[in-house]
Coordinates of C-alpha atoms in Angstrom, one line a residue:
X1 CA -39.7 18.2 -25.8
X2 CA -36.4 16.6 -26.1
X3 CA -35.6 15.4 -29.5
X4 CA -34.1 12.1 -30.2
X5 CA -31.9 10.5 -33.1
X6 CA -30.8 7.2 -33.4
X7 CA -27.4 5.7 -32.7
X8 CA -26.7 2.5 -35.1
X9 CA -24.5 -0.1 -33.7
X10 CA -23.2 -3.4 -35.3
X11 CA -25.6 -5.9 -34.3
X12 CA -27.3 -4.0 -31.7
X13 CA -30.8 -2.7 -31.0
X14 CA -31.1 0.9 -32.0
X15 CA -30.3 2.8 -29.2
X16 CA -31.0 6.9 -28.7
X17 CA -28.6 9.9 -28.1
X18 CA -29.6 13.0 -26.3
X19 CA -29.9 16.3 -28.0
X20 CA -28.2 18.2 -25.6
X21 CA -25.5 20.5 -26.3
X22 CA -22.3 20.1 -25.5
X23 CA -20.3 22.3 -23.7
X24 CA -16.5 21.7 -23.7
X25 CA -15.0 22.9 -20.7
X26 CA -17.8 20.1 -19.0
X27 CA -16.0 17.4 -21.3
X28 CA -12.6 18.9 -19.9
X29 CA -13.3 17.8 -16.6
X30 CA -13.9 14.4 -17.8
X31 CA -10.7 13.9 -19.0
X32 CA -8.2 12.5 -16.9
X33 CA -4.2 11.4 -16.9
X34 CA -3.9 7.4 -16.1
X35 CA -0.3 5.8 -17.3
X36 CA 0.7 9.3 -18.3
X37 CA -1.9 9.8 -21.1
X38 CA -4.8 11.5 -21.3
X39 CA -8.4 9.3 -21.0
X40 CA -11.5 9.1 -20.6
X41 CA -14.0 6.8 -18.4
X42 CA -16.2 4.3 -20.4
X43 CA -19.4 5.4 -18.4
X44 CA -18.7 8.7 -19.1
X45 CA -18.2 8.6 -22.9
X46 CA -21.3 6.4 -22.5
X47 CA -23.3 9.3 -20.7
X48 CA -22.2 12.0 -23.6
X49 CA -23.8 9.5 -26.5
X50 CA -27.1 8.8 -24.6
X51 CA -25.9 5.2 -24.7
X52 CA -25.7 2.5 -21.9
X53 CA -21.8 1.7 -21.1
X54 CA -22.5 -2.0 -21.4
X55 CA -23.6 -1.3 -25.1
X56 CA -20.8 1.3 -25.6
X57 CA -18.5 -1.7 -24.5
X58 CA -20.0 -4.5 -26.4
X59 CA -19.8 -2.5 -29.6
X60 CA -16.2 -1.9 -28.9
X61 CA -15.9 -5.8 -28.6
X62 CA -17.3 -6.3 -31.9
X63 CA -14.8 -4.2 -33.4
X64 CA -12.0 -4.6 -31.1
X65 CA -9.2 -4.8 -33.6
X66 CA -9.9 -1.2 -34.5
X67 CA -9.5 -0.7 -30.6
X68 CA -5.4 -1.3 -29.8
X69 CA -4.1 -1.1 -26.5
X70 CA -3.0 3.0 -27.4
X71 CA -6.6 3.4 -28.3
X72 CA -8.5 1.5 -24.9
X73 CA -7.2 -0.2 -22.2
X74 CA -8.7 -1.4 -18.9
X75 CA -8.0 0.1 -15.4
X76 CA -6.4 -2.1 -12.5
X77 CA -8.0 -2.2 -9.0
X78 CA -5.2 -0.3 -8.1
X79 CA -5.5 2.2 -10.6
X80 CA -9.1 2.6 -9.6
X81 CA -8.7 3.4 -6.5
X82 CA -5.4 5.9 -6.7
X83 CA -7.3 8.0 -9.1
X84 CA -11.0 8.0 -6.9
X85 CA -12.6 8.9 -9.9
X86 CA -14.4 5.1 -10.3
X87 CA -17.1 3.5 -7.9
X88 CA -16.3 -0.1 -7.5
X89 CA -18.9 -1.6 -6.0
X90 CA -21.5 -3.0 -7.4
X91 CA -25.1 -3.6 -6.7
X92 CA -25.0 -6.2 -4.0
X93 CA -21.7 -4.2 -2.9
X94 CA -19.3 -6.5 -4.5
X95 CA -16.5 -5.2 -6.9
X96 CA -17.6 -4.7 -10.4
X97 CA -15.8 -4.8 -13.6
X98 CA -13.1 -2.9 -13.8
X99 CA -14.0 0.1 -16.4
X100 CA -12.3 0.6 -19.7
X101 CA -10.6 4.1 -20.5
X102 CA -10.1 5.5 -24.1
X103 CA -7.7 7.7 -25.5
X104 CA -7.5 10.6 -28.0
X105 CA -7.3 7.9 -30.4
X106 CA -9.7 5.9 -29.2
X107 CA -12.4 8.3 -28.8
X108 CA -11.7 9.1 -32.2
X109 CA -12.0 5.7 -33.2
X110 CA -15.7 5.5 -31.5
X111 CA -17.1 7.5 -34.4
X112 CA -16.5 4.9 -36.6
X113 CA -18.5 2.6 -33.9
X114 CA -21.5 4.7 -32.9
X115 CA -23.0 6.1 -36.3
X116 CA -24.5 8.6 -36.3
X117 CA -24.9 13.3 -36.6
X118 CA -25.2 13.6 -33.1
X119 CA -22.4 11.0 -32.6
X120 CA -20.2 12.9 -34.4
X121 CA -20.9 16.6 -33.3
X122 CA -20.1 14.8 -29.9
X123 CA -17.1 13.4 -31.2
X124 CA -16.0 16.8 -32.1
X125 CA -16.6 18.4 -29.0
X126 CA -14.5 16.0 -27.3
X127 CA -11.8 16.3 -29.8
X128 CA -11.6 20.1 -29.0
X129 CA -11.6 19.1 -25.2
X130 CA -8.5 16.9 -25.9
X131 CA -6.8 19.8 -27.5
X132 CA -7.5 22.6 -24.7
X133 CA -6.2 20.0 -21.8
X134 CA -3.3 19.6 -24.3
X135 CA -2.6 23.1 -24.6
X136 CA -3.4 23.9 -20.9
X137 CA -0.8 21.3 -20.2
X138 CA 1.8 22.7 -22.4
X139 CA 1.0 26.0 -21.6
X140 CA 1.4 25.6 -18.0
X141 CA 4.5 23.2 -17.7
X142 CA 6.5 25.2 -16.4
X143 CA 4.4 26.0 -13.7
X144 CA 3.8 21.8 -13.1
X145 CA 7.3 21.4 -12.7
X146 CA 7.6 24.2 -10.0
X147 CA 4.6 22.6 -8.1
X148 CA 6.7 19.1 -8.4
X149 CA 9.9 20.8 -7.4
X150 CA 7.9 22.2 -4.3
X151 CA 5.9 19.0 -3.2
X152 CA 9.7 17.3 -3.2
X153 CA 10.8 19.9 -0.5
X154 CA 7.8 19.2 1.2
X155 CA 8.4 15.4 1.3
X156 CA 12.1 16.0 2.4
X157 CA 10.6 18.7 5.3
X158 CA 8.5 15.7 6.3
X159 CA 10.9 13.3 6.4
X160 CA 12.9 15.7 8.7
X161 CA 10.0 16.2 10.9
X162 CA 9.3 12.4 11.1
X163 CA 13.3 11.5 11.8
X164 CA 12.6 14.2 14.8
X165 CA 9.4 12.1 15.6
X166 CA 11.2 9.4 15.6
X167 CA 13.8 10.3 17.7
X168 CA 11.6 12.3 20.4
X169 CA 10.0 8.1 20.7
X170 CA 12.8 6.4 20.9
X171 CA 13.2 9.1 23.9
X172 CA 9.7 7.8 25.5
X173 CA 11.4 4.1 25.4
X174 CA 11.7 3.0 28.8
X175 CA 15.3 3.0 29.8
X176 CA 15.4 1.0 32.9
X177 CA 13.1 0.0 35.7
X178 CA 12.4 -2.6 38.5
X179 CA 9.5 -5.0 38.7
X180 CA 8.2 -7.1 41.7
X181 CA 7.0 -10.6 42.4
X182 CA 3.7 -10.7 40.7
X183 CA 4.0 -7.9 38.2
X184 CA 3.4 -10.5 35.5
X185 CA 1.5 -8.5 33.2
X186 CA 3.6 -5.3 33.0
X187 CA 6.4 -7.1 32.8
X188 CA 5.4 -9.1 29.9
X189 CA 3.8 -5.8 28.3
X190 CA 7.3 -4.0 28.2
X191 CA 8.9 -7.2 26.6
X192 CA 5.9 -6.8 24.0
X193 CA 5.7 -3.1 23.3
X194 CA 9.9 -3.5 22.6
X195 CA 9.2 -6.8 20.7
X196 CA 7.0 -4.6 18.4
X197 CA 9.2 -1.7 17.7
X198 CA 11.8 -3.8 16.1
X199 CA 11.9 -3.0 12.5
X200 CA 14.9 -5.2 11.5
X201 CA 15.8 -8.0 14.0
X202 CA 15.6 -9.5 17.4
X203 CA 18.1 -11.3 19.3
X204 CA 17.5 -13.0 22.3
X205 CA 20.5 -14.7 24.7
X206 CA 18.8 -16.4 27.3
X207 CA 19.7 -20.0 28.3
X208 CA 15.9 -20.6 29.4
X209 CA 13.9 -20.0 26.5
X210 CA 10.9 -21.8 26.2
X211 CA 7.4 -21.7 24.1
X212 CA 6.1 -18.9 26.4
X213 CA 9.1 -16.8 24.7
X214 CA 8.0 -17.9 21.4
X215 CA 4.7 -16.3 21.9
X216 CA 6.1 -12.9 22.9
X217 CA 8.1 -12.7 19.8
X218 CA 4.9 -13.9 17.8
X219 CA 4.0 -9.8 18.4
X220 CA 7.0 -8.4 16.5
X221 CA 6.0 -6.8 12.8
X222 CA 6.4 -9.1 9.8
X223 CA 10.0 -9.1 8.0
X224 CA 11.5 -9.1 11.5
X225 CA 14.1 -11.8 11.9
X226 CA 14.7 -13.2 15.0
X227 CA 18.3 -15.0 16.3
X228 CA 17.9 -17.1 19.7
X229 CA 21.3 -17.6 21.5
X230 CA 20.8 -20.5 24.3
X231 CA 23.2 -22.8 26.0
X232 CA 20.8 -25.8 26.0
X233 CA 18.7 -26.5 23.0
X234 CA 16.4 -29.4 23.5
X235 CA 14.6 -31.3 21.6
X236 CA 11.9 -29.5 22.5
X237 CA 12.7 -26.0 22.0
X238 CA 13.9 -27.3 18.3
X239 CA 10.2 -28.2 17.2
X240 CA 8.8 -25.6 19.1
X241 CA 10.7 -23.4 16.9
X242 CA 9.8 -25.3 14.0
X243 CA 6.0 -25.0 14.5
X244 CA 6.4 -21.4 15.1
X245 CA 8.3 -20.6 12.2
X246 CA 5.5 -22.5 10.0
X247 CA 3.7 -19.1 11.1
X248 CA 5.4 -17.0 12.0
X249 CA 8.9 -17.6 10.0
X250 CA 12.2 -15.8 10.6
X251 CA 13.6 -17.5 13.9
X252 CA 16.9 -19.1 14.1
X253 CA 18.3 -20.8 17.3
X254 CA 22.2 -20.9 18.3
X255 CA 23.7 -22.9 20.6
X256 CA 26.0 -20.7 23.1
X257 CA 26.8 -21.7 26.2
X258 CA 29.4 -19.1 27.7
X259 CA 26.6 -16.5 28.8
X260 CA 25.9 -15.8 32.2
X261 CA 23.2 -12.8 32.0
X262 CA 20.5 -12.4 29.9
X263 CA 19.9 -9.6 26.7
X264 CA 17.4 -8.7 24.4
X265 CA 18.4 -6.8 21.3
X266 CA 15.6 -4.9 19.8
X267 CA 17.8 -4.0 16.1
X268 CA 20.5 -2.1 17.6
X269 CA 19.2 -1.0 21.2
X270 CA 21.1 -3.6 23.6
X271 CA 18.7 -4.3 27.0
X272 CA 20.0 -6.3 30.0
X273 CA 17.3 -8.4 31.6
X274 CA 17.7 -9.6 35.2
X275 CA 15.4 -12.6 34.5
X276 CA 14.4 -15.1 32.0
X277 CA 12.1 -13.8 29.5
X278 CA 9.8 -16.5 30.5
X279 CA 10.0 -16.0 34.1
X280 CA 9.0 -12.3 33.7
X281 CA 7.2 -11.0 36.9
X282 CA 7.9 -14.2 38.9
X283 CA 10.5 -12.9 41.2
X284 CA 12.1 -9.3 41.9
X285 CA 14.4 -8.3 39.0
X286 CA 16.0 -5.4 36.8
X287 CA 16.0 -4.2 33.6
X288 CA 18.0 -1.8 31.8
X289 CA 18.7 0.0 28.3
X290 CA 22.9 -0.3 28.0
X291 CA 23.9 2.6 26.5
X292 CA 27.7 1.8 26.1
X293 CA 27.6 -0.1 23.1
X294 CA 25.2 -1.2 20.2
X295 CA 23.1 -4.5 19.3
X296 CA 26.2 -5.3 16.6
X297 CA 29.0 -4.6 19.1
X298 CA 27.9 -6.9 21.3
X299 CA 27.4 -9.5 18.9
X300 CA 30.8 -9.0 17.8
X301 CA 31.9 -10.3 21.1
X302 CA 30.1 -14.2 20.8

């Protein structure tokens, strides 16, 4: 049978710790590096003392001024869920209180908390677990900093390989194209799919542009900005632009009345539209990708 000694805590029911031996290299694996510093969970301190965490925790309270941030700290959401080494939800799958790590220090500090033999052979076994990761770590540090030096190649290779990604889509953009009365539809899904590549900005010189225009550009990715070059502003089209911008903000109308044909410019890729972005798939017209100068270029020449 397993034999049992108590654990005294301030002004707490006595609580029990297991007799099970400790074996180091299992309390190695419990230790982990959060904000550059080696800790450990609450729940699994907890686990090693045969306590409940909530009464590891609340005894820790009671004390807390021997307990300074370099002793225990608590863990973020975020640092939670980078380091998958904490279950957040709770019983009724909610999120839970975010668990408190301790350090070196703090562990140390416990023994002061949780009274007790078995306490403190535990405490001992953990301080020698501190000591081999430290040792492992300073040991192997040269090797660390090889593996760091290699996983930066490895970002830069990706980057490459993404840049040639990149540029075999940009390939796949459609270039040019005809669309017939009644091709409503795929008219208005080219506008969209090039409304949602942008990454930067939009501009639009059209001297027709309506609320129907100010839906399409409703699909581009947040950040994008927007500039609307039109000869005739009305009223209209001014709290149109208004409303939308309460949603969706980032578009800026200009009055310019010396344009003849219509453009959209999707960051730096110019297009020439044969009809009003409105009017897309209404009558026969053209589009096509201009390839003799850029998005800025032309704006240059307004």
């Amino acid at each position: 049978m397993e034999s049992k000694q108590k654990s005294s805590l301030p002004n707490a029911e006595p609580v029990t710790i297991s007799d099970q031996s400790i074996i180091p290299i299992c309390i190695e694996s419990l230790i982990h590096i959060i904000r550059e510093q080696q800790v450990m969970l609450d729940s699994d301190l907890a686990r090693l003392y045969g306590v409940e965490t909530k009464v590891l925790n609340q005894a820790v309270k009671r004390n807390i001024q021997r307990f300074p941030e370099d002793f225990m700290f608590q863990l973020t959401k975020d640092e939670c869920l980078r380091s998958q080494i904490v279950t957040l939800k709770g019983s009724r799958g909610g999120t839970r209180y975010m668990p408190y790590v301790f350090t070196e220090n703090g562990v140390a500090m416990l023994s002061s908390v949780l009274r007790s033999d078995k306490a403190i052979e535990v405490n001992i076994n953990i301080m020698r677990a501190f000591s081999a990761m430290r040792n492992f770590l300073t040991n192997n540090a040269a090797i660390f900093q090889r593996m760091d030096q290699l996983e930066l190649k490895q970002l830069k290779t990706d980057e490459k390989v993404d840049a040639i990604l990149d540029k075999l889509s940009d390939n796949d953009k459609p270039k040019e194209g005809v669309f017939f009365n009644g091709q409503i539809f795929d008219a208005y899904a080219l506008i969209a799919d090039l409304i949602r590549q942008a990454n930067k900005r939009i501009v639009v010189i059209d001297n027709y542009i309506d609320d129907s225009v100010l839906v399409q550009l409703s699909k581009r990715q947040p950040g994008v900005t927007v500039d609307i070059y039109d000869g005739q502003i009305s009223k209209q089209l001014r709290q149109d632009v208004e409303k939308h911008n309460e949603q969706y903000p980032g578009v800026t109308l200009h009055k310019y009345a010396k344009a003849h044909d219509r453009f959209l410019i999707i960051d730096e890729d110019v297009y020439h539209i044969g009809a009003s972005l409105k009017d897309l798939g209404k009558k026969l017209f053209a589009f096509s990708k201009m390839e003799v100068m850029t998005g800025s270029e032309l704006l240059s020449g307004l």
